Amino acid sequence: MKELPKIYEPQKVEDEIYARWEQSGCFNPDNIDSKEAYCNILPPPNANGELHIGHASGYTVMDIFGRYARMNGKKTLLLPGKDHAGIQTQVVFEKKIQAELGLSRQEIGREDFYKKTYDFCIDRANYMRSQEKKIGISADWSREKFTLDPDVLKTALETFVKMHEDGLIYKGKRIINWCPRCGTALSDVEVLHKETPGKLYFIKYPLENSTEFITVATTRPETMLGDTAVAVNPKDKHYSKLVGKNIVLPLQNTIIPIIADKRIDLSFGTGAVKITPSHDPLDWEIGKDHKLAEIQIIDEKALITDLGGKYAGLTTHEAREEILKDLEKLNLLEKIEEMTHSVSICERCKTIIEPLTSNQWFVNVNAENYSLKKEAIKSIESGMIEIFPSNFKKILADWFGNLHDWCISRQIWWGPQFPVWYCNDSQLTTHNSQPKCSEPIVSIEKIDSCPHCGGAVVQDENTLDTWFTSSQWPYTTLKSNGKDFETFFSSDMMIMGRDLLFFWSSRMIMMSLYTTKKVPFKNLFFTGLVLDKDGHKFSKSRGNGIDPLTVIDKFGADALRMSLIMDSAPGQNSRLYEEKIETFRNFANKLWNISRYCLSQENFKLVEDISEEDINSEADRWIAESLNELIGKTNQLFESKQISVAADLLKTFTWNSFADGYIEAQKIEKNEKMLGYVLDKLLKLWHPFIPFVTEHIWTLAGEKELLMISKWPAHKENKQTKTSSYFPFVLSLNKTIRNVRKEKNIESTKKIELWIETTSELSKKVLLDNADFIKKSAGISVIKFNKTLIGGFIQRVVGECVIKIPLDGLVDVEKEKTKAEKEIVNLEKFIAGSTARLSNKDFVSKAPAEVISQQKETLERKQAELAELKKHLASL
RNA sequence: GGGUGAUUAGCUCAGUUGGCUAGAGCACUUCUCUUACAAAGAAGGGGUCACUGGUUCGAGUCCAGUAUCACCCACCA
């Protein structure tokens, strides 16, 4: 066998390994013959940038489960894709063309802008795909989809048509969130709320035909131009006499009523509220109930409209200044208070949102014939979808409960245009000879002329909300490829950042139940945010980003994968930093060197299974049994989705048990077959986590088939496990001797004698069986049993043995005394507690037998130890 | 205003049906380049598991409350 380098260099092998996986065709489930299917739909990243560490985190988890399923013989599909990401991509691309060409999208024109953005996305998608491969995702690239692929989009638009027919999609004038910078309506989830210091203005509104005033408080005085009422709480005694009277609205000089509405908070401000139905969500509700007029005084560019009289054309900010000045002149500004309040801002560009009434398309989430939200709640509460961590279940259900209609029309250019046409005629004339011409024509096919009058038609200019298409992603992607939908839907697991809880997971659930009557996924798994070392979010402005490719280049993909999934529970944030990644790079190297050792053994090969005859020593039995136990636990942990705990367990076994324990013992008493068996199982168990290094070692060991499709290790259930505590006893004996050497500063080259007193024949046998190993690893010249030792010696107790190490002249009696005394106190404390517990009737009657016997066993051992110690102390 | 999560060794975090003289990695102390590995090996120090009560034979783990921090939701004008 050729000499392998001491250091594992992932950079040199990872690309080649990935290429072999791809060429094998095993990423494609069509090439796997199995009745049982498994499918993870990978969350499609926005095709407008590059992969960041958050993507890598989710992908790693998905790939781990995918590889686990594949090795368990399931027809496994990991379906990759990319999202066109409407508003976000438009913002990104507009900036790009502005910077590179000095052009605005208006200067380019809608059609051309769309084409250019499309090309940009495809370019980014190609780059991002190469990043995804670097991470080692075992996805079927032949099935990769983009949200704007014709087949995917067609399926999504068919849903639109169906929902429209069912009355779940309607167009109407409602108050919406308007982003003046993006120039579009936004849904509620796309609006953020930010605590902002501001001012509360108290304005006096004169009563009609009176010298009295009613004072209202507002943070946005400019909206008074659109006031159509003043409202007070019906219970508010201060104002009860005024309800029904009128007010002369200052500056506008219109007459508006004072109304009573229970939604008004008595304790806030003066208890009297100006009502501006066109520019405030609550006011809009109140206005509707009281049939108030709506006067839109702010337009879609955040400028005052003509209805704003002399303020028309001003920005809202300018108008506010002017209005305050004018009110002051009229002596109507009573006072100004400082306050902090919550301001709505655009999720994408952070511009302040202007609420305004607008004609938009909505999804009715609670229609009489089909309630999207109620069905979703049902699916969650009935457990059709299992959610990790489980407390997110309640959060989701509550969110659905409070859900309002979903605004799905955007006034942007990037994204699918509404499949809706209008008869030109109907827009021009209000009196139409054909009444049907006034109704929108909804169709996924392009419409050339009005089906009723044959006249010209125009397509609805609106663009669909990105989440309308991505909410159908598991359905549309599988639907567009042969029988995939029948085979794989519902998908098995969906993994996403918790920030997508409301944006995406919720909508996928609603839409899937509506279109397919099935849940989109059986398990929903949330990852927390990946933060930097100081717990900050990664962001461009902070400049603390970690590029996955840089990390992979430096430490390898396996190290990155491990550092992303370890040390974090589902849904919990985790921190990522170089030192952490380094430790996993070190682990990959450890596994590499373990394998190097194994491969260097004569006649070494990986072994699928062993029999009783292959177990020759205590060490063999111990490692075989521990391994079997490990396999059982790992499988359980995979089933309960606790992969980070599983990886931790594997790591402890690999490093501590196998490398430090078994391999060292095996050097004395060779058993290549056992080495081959354990390594075979370890490579398999590790493969989902660290696919590259394991596959590489597998190949070096001479295996022809890929590790990726090897059979997952099975736990041997029926096998009666014999007690495997003998070898750990040998290990702890070694440890104790080394400890003594260390304490006494005995050079490692100096051999010492080991005298043992024991009444246990079994212990004696084990020690004799492992004498060579003990001698070598603890530097012992000779082991003597039950001899009387004369002269100075150090005494320790290990298990049922009293061990004595003759050390003439090196024994510090006082030091040994203190040490023994300290240990005695410790033991007595433990024994007292343990004895009390065992003599407690309730404990004995209620605790499980296993716990009791274990307790007894430990107590006896400790008591024996104590007795020896006392004896020893007396002799000092 | 409502909700969720966190609080365990100097730091970052595990700890899933309650059985723990509480674990890992990093950092620290002391040895060792011993023929798989110094990206390593060996030995060691370090914690009344935020606080207060409760349930229980037994609580880091379950319940109630308190404190601090973080995040999310909400139509406080």
Coordinates of C-alpha atoms in Angstrom, one line a residue, chain A residues 108-419:
Chain A
I108 CA -35.1 50.3 -20.2
G109 CA -38.8 49.5 -20.4
R110 CA -40.7 46.6 -18.8
E111 CA -40.2 44.0 -21.4
D112 CA -36.5 44.5 -21.8
F113 CA -36.0 44.9 -18.1
Y114 CA -37.7 41.5 -17.5
K115 CA -35.5 39.8 -20.0
K116 CA -32.3 41.3 -18.5
T117 CA -33.4 40.3 -15.0
Y118 CA -34.2 36.8 -16.2
D119 CA -30.7 36.4 -17.7
F120 CA -29.2 37.8 -14.5
C121 CA -31.1 35.3 -12.4
I122 CA -30.0 32.4 -14.6
D123 CA -26.4 33.5 -14.3
R124 CA -26.6 33.7 -10.5
A125 CA -28.4 30.4 -10.4
N126 CA -25.5 28.7 -12.2
Y127 CA -23.0 30.2 -9.8
M128 CA -25.1 29.2 -6.8
R129 CA -25.5 25.7 -8.0
S130 CA -21.7 25.3 -8.1
Q131 CA -21.6 26.5 -4.5
E132 CA -24.3 24.0 -3.5
K133 CA -22.2 21.2 -5.0
K134 CA -19.2 22.3 -3.0
I135 CA -21.1 21.7 0.2
G136 CA -21.8 18.2 -0.9
I137 CA -25.5 18.3 -1.4
S138 CA -26.7 15.0 -2.9
A139 CA -29.4 16.6 -4.9
D140 CA -30.8 15.4 -8.2
W141 CA -29.7 18.2 -10.5
S142 CA -31.6 16.8 -13.5
R143 CA -34.7 17.8 -11.7
E144 CA -33.6 21.3 -10.7
K145 CA -36.4 23.9 -11.1
F146 CA -36.7 27.7 -11.2
T147 CA -39.9 29.4 -10.0
L148 CA -40.3 30.9 -13.5
D149 CA -39.8 27.7 -15.5
P150 CA -42.8 27.5 -17.8
D151 CA -44.0 24.1 -16.4
V152 CA -43.7 25.2 -12.8
L153 CA -45.3 28.5 -13.4
K154 CA -48.1 27.0 -15.4
T155 CA -49.1 24.8 -12.5
A156 CA -48.9 27.8 -10.1
L157 CA -51.1 29.9 -12.3
E158 CA -53.6 27.1 -12.6
T159 CA -54.0 27.4 -8.9
F160 CA -54.7 31.1 -9.3
V161 CA -57.4 30.4 -11.8
K162 CA -59.0 27.7 -9.6
M163 CA -58.9 30.0 -6.6
H164 CA -60.5 32.7 -8.5
E165 CA -63.2 30.4 -9.7
D166 CA -63.7 29.3 -6.1
G167 CA -64.0 32.8 -4.9
L168 CA -60.8 32.7 -2.9
I169 CA -59.1 35.4 -5.0
Y170 CA -60.7 38.7 -5.4
K171 CA -59.9 42.2 -6.5
G172 CA -61.0 45.0 -4.3
K173 CA -60.3 48.4 -2.8
R174 CA -58.9 48.0 0.6
I175 CA -56.3 49.7 2.7
I176 CA -52.9 48.2 2.0
N177 CA -49.2 48.8 3.0
W178 CA -47.6 50.9 0.3
C179 CA -43.9 51.3 -0.1
P180 CA -43.3 54.6 -1.8
R181 CA -39.7 53.6 -2.8
C182 CA -40.5 50.2 -4.2
G183 CA -43.7 51.7 -5.6
T184 CA -45.8 48.7 -4.7
A185 CA -48.3 47.2 -2.3
L186 CA -47.0 44.8 0.3
S187 CA -48.5 42.1 2.3
D188 CA -48.6 42.3 6.1
V189 CA -45.7 40.0 6.6
E190 CA -43.5 42.2 4.4
V191 CA -43.8 45.1 6.8
L192 CA -41.5 45.5 9.8
H193 CA -42.3 47.5 12.9
K194 CA -39.6 49.7 14.4
E195 CA -39.8 51.5 17.7
T196 CA -39.0 55.1 16.7
P197 CA -38.9 58.3 18.8
G198 CA -41.5 60.7 17.5
K199 CA -43.9 63.5 18.6
L200 CA -47.5 63.4 19.6
Y201 CA -49.3 66.5 18.4
F202 CA -52.5 67.7 20.1
I203 CA -54.7 69.6 17.7
K204 CA -57.8 71.6 18.6
Y205 CA -60.8 70.9 16.3
P206 CA -63.5 73.6 16.6
L207 CA -67.1 72.4 17.0
E208 CA -69.5 73.6 14.4
N209 CA -71.5 76.7 15.5
S210 CA -69.7 76.9 18.8
T211 CA -66.6 78.4 20.4
E212 CA -65.6 75.1 21.9
F213 CA -63.0 72.6 20.7
I214 CA -62.4 69.0 20.9
T215 CA -58.7 68.1 21.1
V216 CA -57.3 65.1 19.1
A217 CA -53.8 63.6 19.4
T218 CA -51.9 62.4 16.4
T219 CA -48.4 61.4 15.3
R220 CA -49.1 62.2 11.7
P221 CA -50.8 65.6 11.5
E222 CA -50.6 65.7 7.7
T223 CA -53.2 63.0 7.5
M224 CA -55.8 65.4 9.0
L225 CA -56.4 66.7 5.4
G226 CA -58.2 63.4 4.9
D227 CA -60.1 63.3 8.1
T228 CA -63.8 62.4 7.7
A229 CA -64.7 62.0 11.4
V230 CA -63.5 62.3 15.0
A231 CA -64.2 59.2 17.1
V232 CA -64.5 58.8 20.9
N233 CA -65.2 55.7 23.0
P234 CA -69.0 55.4 23.8
K235 CA -68.1 55.0 27.5
D236 CA -66.1 58.1 27.6
K237 CA -68.1 60.5 29.8
H238 CA -66.1 63.6 28.8
Y239 CA -67.4 63.4 25.3
S240 CA -70.8 61.7 25.6
K241 CA -72.6 65.0 24.9
L242 CA -70.6 65.7 21.8
V243 CA -71.3 62.5 20.0
G244 CA -73.5 63.3 17.0
K245 CA -72.4 66.9 16.8
N246 CA -70.2 68.1 14.0
I247 CA -66.7 69.6 13.7
V248 CA -65.3 72.1 11.2
L249 CA -62.1 70.4 10.1
P250 CA -59.3 73.0 10.2
L251 CA -57.4 73.9 7.0
Q252 CA -59.9 71.9 4.9
N253 CA -62.9 73.6 6.4
T254 CA -65.1 70.6 5.8
I255 CA -67.9 69.5 8.2
I256 CA -67.3 66.1 9.8
P257 CA -69.1 64.2 12.5
I258 CA -68.1 63.1 16.0
I259 CA -68.9 59.4 16.2
A260 CA -68.6 56.8 19.0
D261 CA -66.7 53.6 18.5
K262 CA -65.7 51.1 21.1
R263 CA -62.3 50.4 19.5
I264 CA -61.1 53.8 20.7
D265 CA -58.8 53.6 23.7
L266 CA -60.0 56.0 26.4
S267 CA -56.7 56.3 28.1
F268 CA -54.6 57.3 25.1
G269 CA -54.0 61.0 24.3
T270 CA -57.2 62.9 24.8
G271 CA -59.4 60.0 24.2
A272 CA -60.6 61.6 21.0
V273 CA -59.2 60.4 17.7
K274 CA -59.2 61.9 14.2
I275 CA -60.3 59.3 11.7
T276 CA -58.6 59.1 8.3
P277 CA -60.0 56.1 6.6
S278 CA -57.8 56.3 3.6
H279 CA -54.5 56.3 5.5
D280 CA -54.8 54.2 8.6
P281 CA -55.8 50.6 8.9
L282 CA -57.9 51.0 12.0
D283 CA -59.5 54.1 10.7
W284 CA -60.3 52.3 7.6
E285 CA -62.2 49.6 9.5
I286 CA -64.0 52.3 11.5
G287 CA -64.8 54.2 8.4
K288 CA -66.3 51.2 6.8
D289 CA -68.5 50.4 9.7
H290 CA -69.7 54.0 10.0
K291 CA -69.9 54.5 6.3
L292 CA -67.5 57.4 6.3
A293 CA -66.1 59.0 3.1
E294 CA -62.6 58.0 2.1
I295 CA -60.4 60.9 1.0
Q296 CA -57.1 59.9 -0.4
I297 CA -54.7 62.8 0.3
I298 CA -51.4 60.9 0.0
D299 CA -50.5 59.4 -3.4
E300 CA -48.4 56.5 -4.3
K301 CA -45.2 58.6 -4.3
A302 CA -45.9 59.8 -0.8
L303 CA -46.9 63.2 -2.1
I304 CA -50.1 65.1 -1.1
T305 CA -52.8 64.8 -3.7
D306 CA -55.0 67.5 -5.2
L307 CA -57.5 66.8 -2.5
G308 CA -55.0 68.2 -0.1
G309 CA -55.8 71.7 -1.2
K310 CA -52.9 74.1 -0.9
Y311 CA -50.6 71.4 0.3
A312 CA -50.9 69.4 -2.9
G313 CA -47.6 68.2 -4.4
L314 CA -45.7 68.5 -1.1
T315 CA -44.0 65.5 0.4
T316 CA -45.6 64.2 3.5
H317 CA -42.7 65.6 5.5
E318 CA -43.0 69.1 4.0
A319 CA -46.8 69.0 4.4
R320 CA -46.4 68.2 8.0
E321 CA -44.2 71.3 8.6
E322 CA -46.5 73.6 6.7
I323 CA -49.6 72.3 8.4
L324 CA -48.0 72.7 11.9
K325 CA -47.1 76.3 11.0
D326 CA -50.6 77.0 9.8
L327 CA -52.2 75.4 12.8
E328 CA -50.0 77.5 15.1
K329 CA -51.1 80.6 13.3
L330 CA -54.7 79.7 13.9
N331 CA -53.8 78.9 17.5
L332 CA -55.1 75.4 17.1
L333 CA -51.9 73.5 18.1
E334 CA -52.4 72.9 21.8
K335 CA -49.2 71.1 22.7
I336 CA -46.6 68.7 21.5
E337 CA -45.4 65.7 23.5
E338 CA -42.4 63.4 22.9
M339 CA -43.2 59.8 22.6
T340 CA -41.9 56.6 21.0
H341 CA -44.1 54.7 18.7
S342 CA -44.0 51.9 16.3
V343 CA -43.4 52.9 12.7
S344 CA -44.0 50.5 9.8
I345 CA -41.1 50.1 7.3
C346 CA -40.6 48.1 4.2
E347 CA -38.9 44.8 4.9
R348 CA -36.7 45.1 1.7
C349 CA -35.7 48.8 1.6
K350 CA -36.6 50.1 5.1
T351 CA -38.6 53.0 3.7
I352 CA -41.5 54.1 5.9
I353 CA -44.8 52.5 4.7
E354 CA -47.7 54.7 3.8
P355 CA -51.0 53.0 4.4
L356 CA -53.4 53.9 1.7
T357 CA -56.5 52.5 0.0
S358 CA -55.8 50.9 -3.3
N359 CA -57.3 48.5 -5.8
Q360 CA -55.5 45.3 -5.3
W361 CA -55.8 41.5 -5.5
F362 CA -56.3 39.5 -2.4
V363 CA -56.5 35.9 -1.3
N364 CA -59.5 35.4 1.0
V365 CA -58.0 33.3 3.7
N366 CA -61.2 32.6 5.4
A367 CA -63.9 32.2 2.7
E368 CA -67.2 30.6 3.5
N369 CA -66.8 27.7 1.1
Y370 CA -63.2 27.0 2.0
S371 CA -61.1 28.5 4.8
L372 CA -57.4 28.3 4.1
K373 CA -56.5 29.3 7.6
K374 CA -58.9 26.9 9.3
E375 CA -57.7 24.0 7.2
A376 CA -54.1 24.9 8.0
I377 CA -54.8 25.1 11.8
K378 CA -56.5 21.7 11.6
S379 CA -53.5 20.1 9.9
I380 CA -51.1 21.4 12.5
E381 CA -53.2 20.6 15.5
S382 CA -54.1 17.1 14.3
G383 CA -50.4 16.4 14.0
M384 CA -50.4 15.8 10.2
I385 CA -47.3 17.9 10.2
E386 CA -44.7 17.3 12.9
I387 CA -42.8 20.5 13.8
F388 CA -39.3 20.8 15.3
P389 CA -38.9 22.4 17.7
S390 CA -42.4 21.6 18.9
N391 CA -43.2 24.9 20.4
F392 CA -43.4 26.4 17.0
K393 CA -46.6 24.5 16.5
K394 CA -48.5 26.9 18.7
I395 CA -46.8 29.9 17.3
L396 CA -47.9 28.9 13.8
A397 CA -51.4 28.0 14.8
D398 CA -51.9 31.4 16.6
W399 CA -50.6 33.2 13.6
F400 CA -53.1 31.5 11.3
G401 CA -55.8 32.4 13.8
N402 CA -55.1 36.1 13.4
L403 CA -54.4 36.0 9.7
H404 CA -56.0 38.7 7.5
D405 CA -56.6 38.5 3.7
W406 CA -53.3 38.2 1.8
C407 CA -52.6 41.0 -0.7
I408 CA -50.9 39.2 -3.7
S409 CA -50.6 41.9 -6.3
R410 CA -47.4 43.9 -6.6
Q411 CA -46.7 46.9 -8.8
I412 CA -43.3 45.6 -9.8
W413 CA -42.0 44.3 -13.1
W414 CA -40.0 41.3 -12.0
G415 CA -42.2 38.2 -11.6
P416 CA -45.2 36.6 -13.2
Q417 CA -47.8 39.0 -14.5
F418 CA -51.4 38.3 -13.5
P419 CA -53.2 35.9 -15.8

